[in-house]
Short mmCIF file of N, CA and C in Angstrom, two decimals:
data_model
loop_
_atom_site.label_atom_id
_atom_site.label_comp_id
_atom_site.label_asym_id
_atom_site.label_seq_id
_atom_site.Cartn_x
_atom_site.Cartn_y
_atom_site.Cartn_z
N UNK A 1 208.92 178.10 115.06
CA UNK A 1 207.70 178.28 115.84
C UNK A 1 207.44 179.84 116.28
N UNK A 2 206.26 180.41 116.09
CA UNK A 2 205.94 181.61 116.61
C UNK A 2 205.35 181.58 118.04
N UNK A 3 206.13 181.95 119.06
CA UNK A 3 205.71 181.84 120.35
C UNK A 3 204.90 182.86 120.82
N UNK A 4 205.06 184.11 120.36
CA UNK A 4 204.31 185.16 120.75
C UNK A 4 204.21 186.15 119.62
N UNK A 5 203.08 187.09 119.76
CA UNK A 5 203.06 188.26 118.90
C UNK A 5 202.82 189.49 119.70
N UNK A 6 203.59 190.55 119.58
CA UNK A 6 203.30 191.67 120.11
C UNK A 6 203.15 192.84 119.22
N UNK A 7 201.99 193.56 119.19
CA UNK A 7 201.91 194.53 118.19
C UNK A 7 200.57 195.42 118.48
N UNK A 8 200.26 196.09 117.38
CA UNK A 8 198.98 196.85 117.51
C UNK A 8 197.72 196.02 116.96
N UNK A 9 196.70 196.20 117.80
CA UNK A 9 195.52 195.39 117.43
C UNK A 9 194.71 196.25 116.28
N UNK A 10 194.77 195.75 115.16
CA UNK A 10 194.08 196.65 114.12
C UNK A 10 192.88 196.14 113.51
N UNK A 11 192.33 194.93 114.04
CA UNK A 11 191.16 194.53 113.60
C UNK A 11 190.55 193.22 114.45
N UNK A 12 189.27 193.40 114.73
CA UNK A 12 188.62 192.26 115.54
C UNK A 12 187.43 191.73 114.60
N UNK A 13 187.68 190.53 114.29
CA UNK A 13 186.59 189.93 113.35
C UNK A 13 186.00 188.82 113.96
N UNK A 14 184.96 188.37 113.50
CA UNK A 14 184.30 187.14 114.06
C UNK A 14 185.23 186.04 114.21
N UNK A 15 186.02 185.66 113.04
CA UNK A 15 186.87 184.56 113.00
C UNK A 15 188.17 184.68 113.92
N UNK A 16 188.68 186.06 114.13
CA UNK A 16 189.80 186.09 114.83
C UNK A 16 190.28 187.69 114.80
N UNK A 17 191.30 187.75 115.22
CA UNK A 17 192.01 189.18 115.23
C UNK A 17 193.20 189.45 114.29
N UNK A 18 193.46 190.66 113.91
CA UNK A 18 194.72 190.96 113.29
C UNK A 18 195.50 191.80 114.09
N UNK A 19 196.70 191.48 114.27
CA UNK A 19 197.75 192.22 115.08
C UNK A 19 198.87 192.57 114.24
N UNK A 20 199.09 193.84 113.99
CA UNK A 20 200.34 194.24 113.25
C UNK A 20 201.50 194.48 114.20
N UNK A 21 202.55 193.71 113.62
CA UNK A 21 203.77 193.67 114.38
C UNK A 21 204.95 193.72 113.24
N UNK A 22 205.66 194.94 113.46
CA UNK A 22 206.92 195.10 112.55
C UNK A 22 206.33 195.31 111.06
N UNK A 23 205.19 195.92 110.77
CA UNK A 23 204.75 196.15 109.62
C UNK A 23 203.96 194.99 108.96
N UNK A 24 203.79 193.97 109.69
CA UNK A 24 203.19 192.77 109.16
C UNK A 24 201.91 192.42 110.05
N UNK A 25 200.92 192.21 109.17
CA UNK A 25 199.56 192.02 109.94
C UNK A 25 199.46 190.54 110.03
N UNK A 26 199.13 189.88 111.33
CA UNK A 26 199.10 188.57 111.63
C UNK A 26 197.59 188.28 111.74
N UNK A 27 197.12 187.35 111.19
CA UNK A 27 195.66 186.98 111.54
C UNK A 27 195.78 185.89 112.52
N UNK A 28 195.21 186.06 113.64
CA UNK A 28 195.23 185.07 114.81
C UNK A 28 193.96 184.68 115.39
N UNK A 29 193.63 183.39 115.34
CA UNK A 29 192.35 182.96 115.75
C UNK A 29 192.38 182.82 117.35
N UNK A 30 191.51 183.35 117.96
CA UNK A 30 191.47 183.29 119.64
C UNK A 30 190.25 182.76 120.07
N UNK A 31 190.33 182.05 121.32
CA UNK A 31 189.09 181.74 121.94
C UNK A 31 188.20 182.85 122.47
N UNK A 32 186.99 182.62 122.65
CA UNK A 32 185.95 183.74 123.10
C UNK A 32 186.54 184.36 124.39
N UNK A 33 187.10 183.74 125.47
CA UNK A 33 187.65 184.44 126.58
C UNK A 33 188.58 185.42 126.23
N UNK A 34 189.60 185.08 125.49
CA UNK A 34 190.70 186.01 124.91
C UNK A 34 190.11 187.11 124.12
N UNK A 35 189.15 186.93 123.33
CA UNK A 35 188.55 187.88 122.40
C UNK A 35 187.90 189.02 123.36
N UNK A 36 187.23 188.55 124.46
CA UNK A 36 186.55 189.51 125.27
C UNK A 36 187.50 190.30 126.04
N UNK A 37 188.74 189.84 126.34
CA UNK A 37 189.59 190.55 127.14
C UNK A 37 190.65 191.35 126.38
N UNK A 38 190.40 191.35 125.16
CA UNK A 38 191.40 192.22 124.27
C UNK A 38 191.16 193.87 124.44
N UNK A 39 192.27 194.54 124.37
CA UNK A 39 192.10 195.97 124.57
C UNK A 39 191.43 196.62 123.23
N UNK A 40 191.41 197.78 123.16
CA UNK A 40 190.60 198.57 122.08
C UNK A 40 191.26 198.42 120.87
N UNK A 41 190.88 198.71 119.67
CA UNK A 41 191.58 198.72 118.52
C UNK A 41 192.56 199.91 118.51
N UNK A 42 193.53 199.63 118.10
CA UNK A 42 194.82 200.57 118.02
C UNK A 42 195.71 200.67 119.18
N UNK A 43 195.35 199.76 120.27
CA UNK A 43 196.01 199.54 121.45
C UNK A 43 197.06 198.49 121.23
N UNK A 44 198.04 198.40 122.05
CA UNK A 44 199.08 197.42 121.93
C UNK A 44 198.42 196.09 122.61
N UNK A 45 198.87 194.95 122.15
CA UNK A 45 198.45 193.61 122.54
C UNK A 45 199.59 192.56 122.46
N UNK A 46 199.55 191.66 123.41
CA UNK A 46 200.62 190.60 123.25
C UNK A 46 199.78 189.34 123.43
N UNK A 47 200.07 188.51 122.50
CA UNK A 47 199.41 187.13 122.56
C UNK A 47 200.35 186.06 122.59
N UNK A 48 200.15 185.11 123.38
CA UNK A 48 200.93 183.76 123.41
C UNK A 48 200.41 183.07 122.20
N UNK A 49 201.28 182.49 121.22
CA UNK A 49 200.75 181.97 120.06
C UNK A 49 201.13 180.55 119.86
N UNK A 50 200.22 179.73 119.05
CA UNK A 50 200.59 178.40 118.74
C UNK A 50 200.33 178.36 117.42
N UNK A 51 201.51 177.80 116.39
CA UNK A 51 201.34 177.77 114.99
C UNK A 51 201.16 176.32 114.72
N UNK A 52 199.91 176.08 114.13
CA UNK A 52 199.53 174.84 113.78
C UNK A 52 199.60 174.59 112.31
N UNK A 53 200.39 173.65 111.78
CA UNK A 53 200.75 173.51 110.47
C UNK A 53 200.01 172.30 109.91
N UNK A 54 199.08 172.51 108.85
CA UNK A 54 198.36 171.40 108.26
C UNK A 54 198.86 171.36 106.86
N UNK A 55 198.37 170.25 106.19
CA UNK A 55 198.76 170.11 104.78
C UNK A 55 198.28 171.39 104.01
N UNK A 56 197.04 171.82 104.32
CA UNK A 56 196.56 172.82 103.40
C UNK A 56 196.59 174.28 104.05
N UNK A 57 197.14 174.51 105.25
CA UNK A 57 197.18 175.88 105.80
C UNK A 57 198.08 175.83 107.09
N UNK A 58 198.64 177.13 107.30
CA UNK A 58 199.34 177.29 108.53
C UNK A 58 198.48 178.24 109.32
N UNK A 59 198.10 177.82 110.39
CA UNK A 59 197.02 178.56 111.33
C UNK A 59 197.78 179.08 112.59
N UNK A 60 197.43 180.39 113.06
CA UNK A 60 198.07 180.88 114.18
C UNK A 60 197.00 181.10 115.15
N UNK A 61 197.13 180.43 116.32
CA UNK A 61 196.32 180.75 117.44
C UNK A 61 196.71 181.39 118.60
N UNK A 62 195.96 182.27 119.15
CA UNK A 62 196.55 183.12 120.16
C UNK A 62 195.67 183.19 121.63
N UNK A 63 196.47 183.48 122.49
CA UNK A 63 195.96 183.32 123.89
C UNK A 63 196.47 184.67 124.65
N UNK A 64 195.57 185.14 125.59
CA UNK A 64 196.14 186.27 126.33
C UNK A 64 196.86 185.70 127.64
N UNK A 65 196.76 184.42 127.88
CA UNK A 65 197.41 183.93 129.06
C UNK A 65 198.07 182.62 128.62
N UNK A 66 199.46 182.52 129.21
CA UNK A 66 200.23 181.39 128.78
C UNK A 66 199.60 180.09 129.07
N UNK A 67 198.95 180.17 130.22
CA UNK A 67 198.30 178.96 130.82
C UNK A 67 197.23 178.32 129.74
N UNK A 68 196.41 179.29 129.13
CA UNK A 68 195.42 178.99 128.22
C UNK A 68 196.30 178.20 126.92
N UNK A 69 197.31 178.79 126.52
CA UNK A 69 198.03 178.13 125.42
C UNK A 69 198.58 176.76 125.80
N UNK A 70 198.81 176.57 127.03
CA UNK A 70 199.41 175.32 127.49
C UNK A 70 198.41 174.22 127.36
N UNK A 71 196.95 174.73 127.86
CA UNK A 71 195.76 173.69 127.81
C UNK A 71 195.54 173.51 126.43
N UNK A 72 195.51 174.48 125.52
CA UNK A 72 195.36 174.15 124.06
C UNK A 72 196.28 173.20 123.54
N UNK A 73 197.59 173.26 123.90
CA UNK A 73 198.55 172.23 123.32
C UNK A 73 198.31 170.97 123.87
N UNK A 74 197.91 170.79 125.22
CA UNK A 74 197.55 169.40 125.71
C UNK A 74 196.37 168.87 125.04
N UNK A 75 195.38 169.68 124.67
CA UNK A 75 194.07 169.20 124.04
C UNK A 75 194.52 168.72 122.65
N UNK A 76 195.58 169.41 121.88
CA UNK A 76 195.86 168.83 120.66
C UNK A 76 196.68 167.52 120.72
N UNK A 77 197.14 167.14 121.81
CA UNK A 77 197.77 165.94 122.13
C UNK A 77 196.81 164.76 122.23
N UNK A 78 195.54 165.00 122.33
CA UNK A 78 194.59 163.95 122.66
C UNK A 78 194.20 163.47 121.14
N UNK A 79 193.90 162.23 120.98
CA UNK A 79 193.65 161.55 119.59
C UNK A 79 192.21 162.08 119.28
N UNK A 80 192.14 162.51 118.01
CA UNK A 80 190.67 163.04 117.43
C UNK A 80 190.47 164.42 117.92
N UNK A 81 191.49 165.14 118.42
CA UNK A 81 191.14 166.50 118.72
C UNK A 81 192.13 167.36 117.82
N UNK A 82 191.59 168.16 117.03
CA UNK A 82 192.32 169.09 116.09
C UNK A 82 192.23 170.42 116.71
N UNK A 83 192.87 171.41 115.97
CA UNK A 83 192.76 172.68 116.45
C UNK A 83 191.49 173.34 116.73
N UNK A 84 190.61 173.18 115.64
CA UNK A 84 189.36 173.69 115.78
C UNK A 84 188.60 173.19 116.96
N UNK A 85 188.58 171.92 117.39
CA UNK A 85 187.80 171.21 118.41
C UNK A 85 188.52 171.89 119.82
N UNK A 86 189.87 172.03 119.69
CA UNK A 86 190.51 172.61 121.05
C UNK A 86 190.09 173.95 121.25
N UNK A 87 189.94 174.74 120.06
CA UNK A 87 189.44 176.17 120.28
C UNK A 87 188.05 176.16 120.71
N UNK A 88 187.26 175.32 120.26
CA UNK A 88 185.94 175.22 120.57
C UNK A 88 185.71 174.95 122.07
N UNK A 89 186.58 173.99 122.61
CA UNK A 89 186.45 173.66 123.94
C UNK A 89 186.82 174.83 124.90
N UNK A 90 188.02 175.59 124.41
CA UNK A 90 188.45 176.70 125.23
C UNK A 90 187.44 177.79 125.17
N UNK A 91 186.74 177.93 124.02
CA UNK A 91 185.70 178.97 123.77
C UNK A 91 184.59 178.88 124.81
N UNK A 92 184.19 177.48 124.84
CA UNK A 92 182.83 177.11 125.55
C UNK A 92 183.07 177.02 127.01
N UNK A 93 184.25 176.40 127.42
CA UNK A 93 184.41 176.21 129.00
C UNK A 93 185.74 177.06 129.44
N UNK A 94 186.40 177.56 128.68
CA UNK A 94 187.55 178.38 129.46
C UNK A 94 188.67 177.22 129.76
N UNK A 95 189.89 177.73 130.05
CA UNK A 95 191.02 176.86 130.44
C UNK A 95 190.64 176.05 131.74
N UNK A 96 190.29 177.04 132.83
CA UNK A 96 190.22 176.52 134.09
C UNK A 96 189.14 175.43 134.18
N UNK A 97 188.03 175.71 133.67
CA UNK A 97 186.86 174.71 133.53
C UNK A 97 187.31 173.44 132.87
N UNK A 98 187.85 173.54 131.69
CA UNK A 98 188.36 172.47 130.90
C UNK A 98 189.33 171.72 131.87
N UNK A 99 190.33 172.08 132.31
CA UNK A 99 191.20 171.44 133.30
C UNK A 99 190.48 170.56 134.33
N UNK A 100 189.54 171.33 135.10
CA UNK A 100 188.67 170.62 136.12
C UNK A 100 187.95 169.54 135.65
N UNK A 101 187.14 169.82 134.40
CA UNK A 101 186.23 168.87 133.80
C UNK A 101 187.06 167.58 133.48
N UNK A 102 188.23 167.65 132.97
CA UNK A 102 189.03 166.39 132.62
C UNK A 102 189.57 165.78 133.67
N UNK A 103 190.17 166.62 134.71
CA UNK A 103 190.66 165.86 135.98
C UNK A 103 189.59 165.14 136.77
N UNK A 104 188.31 165.85 136.66
CA UNK A 104 187.30 165.25 137.54
C UNK A 104 186.46 164.36 136.71
N UNK A 105 186.90 164.10 135.49
CA UNK A 105 186.12 163.12 134.47
C UNK A 105 184.46 163.53 134.38
N UNK A 106 184.42 164.85 134.40
CA UNK A 106 183.07 165.46 134.23
C UNK A 106 182.72 165.37 132.83
N UNK A 107 182.13 164.10 132.39
CA UNK A 107 181.70 163.88 130.95
C UNK A 107 180.59 164.80 130.41
N UNK A 108 179.75 165.21 131.40
CA UNK A 108 178.57 166.01 131.00
C UNK A 108 179.11 167.39 130.60
N UNK A 109 179.95 167.91 131.31
CA UNK A 109 180.61 169.19 131.00
C UNK A 109 181.21 169.25 129.51
N UNK A 110 182.11 168.14 129.42
CA UNK A 110 182.92 168.03 128.15
C UNK A 110 182.05 167.82 126.97
N UNK A 111 181.09 167.00 127.21
CA UNK A 111 180.14 166.54 126.06
C UNK A 111 179.14 167.93 125.86
N UNK A 112 179.04 168.81 126.64
CA UNK A 112 178.18 169.98 126.32
C UNK A 112 178.96 170.83 125.18
N UNK A 113 180.25 170.69 124.90
CA UNK A 113 180.90 171.34 123.94
C UNK A 113 180.53 170.86 122.36
N UNK A 114 179.95 171.72 121.62
CA UNK A 114 179.71 171.31 120.25
C UNK A 114 180.86 170.57 119.68
N UNK A 115 180.47 169.48 119.03
CA UNK A 115 181.63 168.67 118.26
C UNK A 115 182.24 167.54 119.24
N UNK A 116 181.87 167.65 120.52
CA UNK A 116 182.30 166.62 121.48
C UNK A 116 181.06 165.79 121.94
N UNK A 117 181.24 164.54 121.45
CA UNK A 117 180.03 163.66 122.09
C UNK A 117 180.59 162.85 123.26
N UNK A 118 179.83 162.01 123.72
CA UNK A 118 180.08 161.25 124.92
C UNK A 118 181.20 160.37 124.66
N UNK A 119 181.70 159.91 123.80
CA UNK A 119 182.73 158.89 123.54
C UNK A 119 184.04 159.78 123.43
N UNK A 120 183.85 161.09 122.73
CA UNK A 120 185.17 161.89 122.63
C UNK A 120 185.31 162.40 123.98
N UNK A 121 184.38 162.76 124.77
CA UNK A 121 184.63 163.29 126.09
C UNK A 121 185.29 162.19 127.22
N UNK A 122 184.77 160.94 126.90
CA UNK A 122 185.49 159.88 127.70
C UNK A 122 186.89 159.75 127.20
N UNK A 123 187.12 159.77 125.91
CA UNK A 123 188.52 159.70 125.56
C UNK A 123 189.50 160.78 126.00
N UNK A 124 188.89 162.20 126.09
CA UNK A 124 189.52 163.25 126.60
C UNK A 124 189.92 162.97 128.08
N UNK A 125 188.92 162.55 128.75
CA UNK A 125 189.31 162.40 130.33
C UNK A 125 190.12 161.29 130.44
N UNK A 126 190.09 160.26 129.77
CA UNK A 126 191.01 159.13 129.83
C UNK A 126 192.44 159.44 129.54
N UNK A 127 192.65 160.02 128.26
CA UNK A 127 194.04 160.37 127.76
C UNK A 127 194.60 161.57 128.43
N UNK A 128 193.87 162.46 128.79
CA UNK A 128 194.38 163.75 129.38
C UNK A 128 194.37 163.90 130.93
N UNK A 129 193.82 162.91 131.51
CA UNK A 129 193.42 163.07 132.93
C UNK A 129 194.73 163.23 133.77
N UNK A 130 195.81 162.62 133.52
CA UNK A 130 197.09 162.80 134.28
C UNK A 130 198.17 163.59 133.62
N UNK A 131 197.68 164.15 132.43
CA UNK A 131 198.70 165.11 131.58
C UNK A 131 198.59 166.46 131.85
N UNK A 132 197.34 166.80 132.81
CA UNK A 132 197.37 168.28 133.27
C UNK A 132 197.65 168.58 134.56
N UNK A 133 198.32 167.66 135.47
CA UNK A 133 198.55 167.73 136.65
C UNK A 133 199.44 169.14 136.97
N UNK A 134 200.32 169.52 136.02
CA UNK A 134 201.26 170.59 136.12
C UNK A 134 200.46 172.05 135.80
N UNK A 135 199.21 171.99 135.39
CA UNK A 135 198.45 173.19 135.04
C UNK A 135 197.72 173.55 136.30
N UNK A 136 197.88 174.85 136.86
CA UNK A 136 197.05 175.14 138.03
C UNK A 136 195.64 175.40 137.57
N UNK A 137 194.57 175.10 138.31
CA UNK A 137 193.22 175.25 138.00
C UNK A 137 192.65 175.86 139.29
N UNK A 138 191.52 176.58 139.05
CA UNK A 138 190.81 177.14 140.30
C UNK A 138 190.03 176.11 141.07
N UNK A 139 189.68 176.29 142.20
CA UNK A 139 188.94 175.47 143.00
C UNK A 139 187.66 174.89 142.25
N UNK A 140 187.07 174.08 142.86
CA UNK A 140 185.80 173.37 142.30
C UNK A 140 184.65 174.35 142.17
N UNK A 141 184.84 175.58 142.86
CA UNK A 141 183.75 176.61 142.77
C UNK A 141 183.48 176.97 141.22
N UNK A 142 182.15 177.38 140.76
CA UNK A 142 181.89 177.65 139.54
C UNK A 142 182.73 178.87 139.13
N UNK A 143 183.09 178.97 137.84
CA UNK A 143 184.11 180.11 137.42
C UNK A 143 182.98 181.02 136.89
N UNK A 144 183.24 182.45 137.45
CA UNK A 144 182.17 183.40 136.89
C UNK A 144 182.43 183.57 135.43
N UNK A 145 181.27 183.48 134.71
CA UNK A 145 181.21 183.55 133.35
C UNK A 145 180.86 185.01 132.72
N UNK A 146 181.59 185.35 131.77
CA UNK A 146 181.30 186.76 131.28
C UNK A 146 179.83 186.72 130.56
N UNK A 147 179.31 187.88 130.37
CA UNK A 147 178.10 187.76 129.52
C UNK A 147 178.01 187.24 128.30
N UNK A 148 179.15 187.44 127.37
CA UNK A 148 179.31 186.76 126.38
C UNK A 148 179.41 185.28 126.23
N UNK A 149 180.28 184.85 127.14
CA UNK A 149 180.51 183.46 127.25
C UNK A 149 179.05 182.80 127.65
N UNK A 150 178.38 183.40 128.62
CA UNK A 150 177.06 182.81 129.17
C UNK A 150 175.89 182.75 127.97
N UNK A 151 175.88 183.90 127.16
CA UNK A 151 175.19 184.07 126.05
C UNK A 151 175.32 182.98 125.10
N UNK A 152 176.74 182.72 124.71
CA UNK A 152 176.99 181.59 123.89
C UNK A 152 176.53 180.25 124.32
N UNK A 153 176.75 180.02 125.61
CA UNK A 153 176.33 178.64 126.33
C UNK A 153 174.82 178.59 126.09
N UNK A 154 174.22 179.57 126.30
CA UNK A 154 172.68 179.58 126.21
C UNK A 154 172.28 179.34 124.85
N UNK A 155 172.99 179.89 123.85
CA UNK A 155 172.44 179.55 122.53
C UNK A 155 172.80 178.08 122.01
N UNK A 156 174.04 177.69 122.61
CA UNK A 156 174.30 176.16 122.40
C UNK A 156 173.22 175.29 122.94
N UNK A 157 172.79 175.77 124.14
CA UNK A 157 171.85 174.70 124.77
C UNK A 157 170.42 174.83 124.16
N UNK A 158 170.24 175.85 123.35
CA UNK A 158 169.10 176.01 122.49
C UNK A 158 169.21 175.26 121.04
N UNK A 159 170.47 174.70 120.87
CA UNK A 159 170.61 173.98 119.73
C UNK A 159 171.30 174.62 118.50
N UNK A 160 171.76 175.81 118.76
CA UNK A 160 172.38 176.61 117.60
C UNK A 160 173.70 176.09 117.37
N UNK A 161 174.19 176.07 116.24
CA UNK A 161 175.68 175.61 116.04
C UNK A 161 176.53 176.49 116.59
N UNK A 162 177.70 176.05 117.09
CA UNK A 162 178.68 176.73 117.75
C UNK A 162 179.19 177.89 117.00
N UNK A 163 179.62 177.66 115.72
CA UNK A 163 180.10 178.71 114.93
C UNK A 163 179.05 179.93 114.84
N UNK A 164 177.77 179.59 114.41
CA UNK A 164 176.80 180.65 114.46
C UNK A 164 176.60 181.29 115.78
N UNK A 165 176.57 180.47 116.90
CA UNK A 165 176.20 181.24 118.01
C UNK A 165 177.36 182.08 118.54
N UNK A 166 178.66 181.65 118.23
CA UNK A 166 179.84 182.42 118.64
C UNK A 166 179.90 183.66 117.73
N UNK A 167 179.67 183.54 116.46
CA UNK A 167 179.81 184.64 115.66
C UNK A 167 178.86 185.74 115.88
N UNK A 168 177.67 185.30 116.12
CA UNK A 168 176.60 186.30 116.38
C UNK A 168 176.89 187.10 117.79
N UNK A 169 177.30 186.22 118.83
CA UNK A 169 177.59 186.96 120.17
C UNK A 169 178.76 187.92 120.06
N UNK A 170 179.83 187.41 119.33
CA UNK A 170 181.11 188.41 119.08
C UNK A 170 180.67 189.55 118.45
N UNK A 171 179.76 189.48 117.31
CA UNK A 171 179.33 190.62 116.70
C UNK A 171 178.57 191.69 117.73
N UNK A 172 177.64 191.10 118.46
CA UNK A 172 176.93 191.79 119.26
C UNK A 172 177.70 192.39 120.36
N UNK A 173 178.65 191.66 120.96
CA UNK A 173 179.29 192.25 122.07
C UNK A 173 180.23 193.43 121.61
N UNK A 174 180.68 193.22 120.47
CA UNK A 174 181.56 194.41 119.87
C UNK A 174 180.65 195.68 119.60
N UNK A 175 179.43 195.60 119.39
CA UNK A 175 178.50 196.54 119.06
C UNK A 175 178.04 197.27 120.43
N UNK A 176 177.88 196.32 121.26
CA UNK A 176 177.30 196.64 122.73
C UNK A 176 178.19 196.05 123.79
N UNK A 177 179.31 196.66 124.13
CA UNK A 177 180.20 195.96 125.06
C UNK A 177 179.70 195.93 126.51
N UNK A 178 178.59 196.78 126.86
CA UNK A 178 178.04 196.76 128.12
C UNK A 178 176.75 195.87 128.24
N UNK A 179 176.42 195.13 127.25
CA UNK A 179 175.25 194.46 127.22
C UNK A 179 175.40 193.28 128.11
N UNK A 180 174.21 192.87 128.98
CA UNK A 180 174.30 191.79 129.69
C UNK A 180 173.89 190.49 129.08
N UNK A 181 174.01 189.40 129.74
CA UNK A 181 173.76 188.08 129.02
C UNK A 181 172.33 188.07 128.43
N UNK A 182 171.26 188.58 129.12
CA UNK A 182 169.88 188.43 128.51
C UNK A 182 169.81 189.23 127.50
N UNK A 183 170.30 190.40 127.34
CA UNK A 183 170.25 191.30 126.03
C UNK A 183 171.15 190.73 124.85
N UNK A 184 172.35 190.15 125.26
CA UNK A 184 173.01 189.40 124.13
C UNK A 184 172.22 188.13 123.61
N UNK A 185 171.64 187.40 124.60
CA UNK A 185 170.78 186.22 123.98
C UNK A 185 169.60 186.74 123.21
N UNK A 186 168.83 187.79 123.69
CA UNK A 186 167.79 188.23 122.90
C UNK A 186 168.06 188.76 121.50
N UNK A 187 169.17 189.50 121.42
CA UNK A 187 169.71 190.14 120.13
C UNK A 187 170.00 189.07 119.21
N UNK A 188 170.97 188.00 119.78
CA UNK A 188 171.46 187.05 119.07
C UNK A 188 170.34 186.06 118.51
N UNK A 189 169.23 185.77 119.22
CA UNK A 189 168.26 185.08 118.88
C UNK A 189 167.40 185.82 117.50
N UNK A 190 167.33 187.02 117.79
CA UNK A 190 166.67 187.85 116.76
C UNK A 190 167.57 187.75 115.37
N UNK A 191 168.70 187.97 115.57
CA UNK A 191 169.73 187.76 114.54
C UNK A 191 169.69 186.44 113.72
N UNK A 192 169.69 185.41 114.50
CA UNK A 192 169.91 183.96 114.10
C UNK A 192 168.60 183.58 113.55
N UNK A 193 167.38 183.97 113.96
CA UNK A 193 166.10 183.52 113.28
C UNK A 193 165.84 184.23 111.99
N UNK A 194 166.52 185.44 111.92
CA UNK A 194 166.41 186.17 110.63
C UNK A 194 167.36 185.54 109.52
N UNK A 195 168.27 184.90 109.73
CA UNK A 195 169.14 184.17 108.78
C UNK A 195 168.84 182.80 108.44
#
């Protein structure tokens, strides 16, 4: 198992990042929160990683916080939740909000994630409700959202597919790191309606 990767951040792509360590470039898929907190290209980065082996591929997922990787692992333990759904949950809600939503059985929040319907939200809350007790979560107060995460949520609420919304926001956040939520939403809408 590859538990972590430390190296130079050499690429930030819509689908993930490339970290070069010991002369090897590792393609690592990351949730939106981790992507936003990454350093500049050329800087050193350390990611806690989870290797997911499937019949057709070996996929490496990375997190800037060990607690995020732990939540990812627990999500993978739920029936019907694969790596892509777990990554979508963390990209949409973040680790703290995910833990709170599952503990509190907040099905509306869980079902707001693309790919998670009401039944899957119920299953997540039922299966994982008592398996997250060792993971610290913030209080019930709303977690402040970054402009990119808020913009992605706004696009999802408008009915855009998660992959398209997240890709558009990532591209725009990379081009304009100081853009606020409204600017990102406007620019993303313009881009998404052209395609």
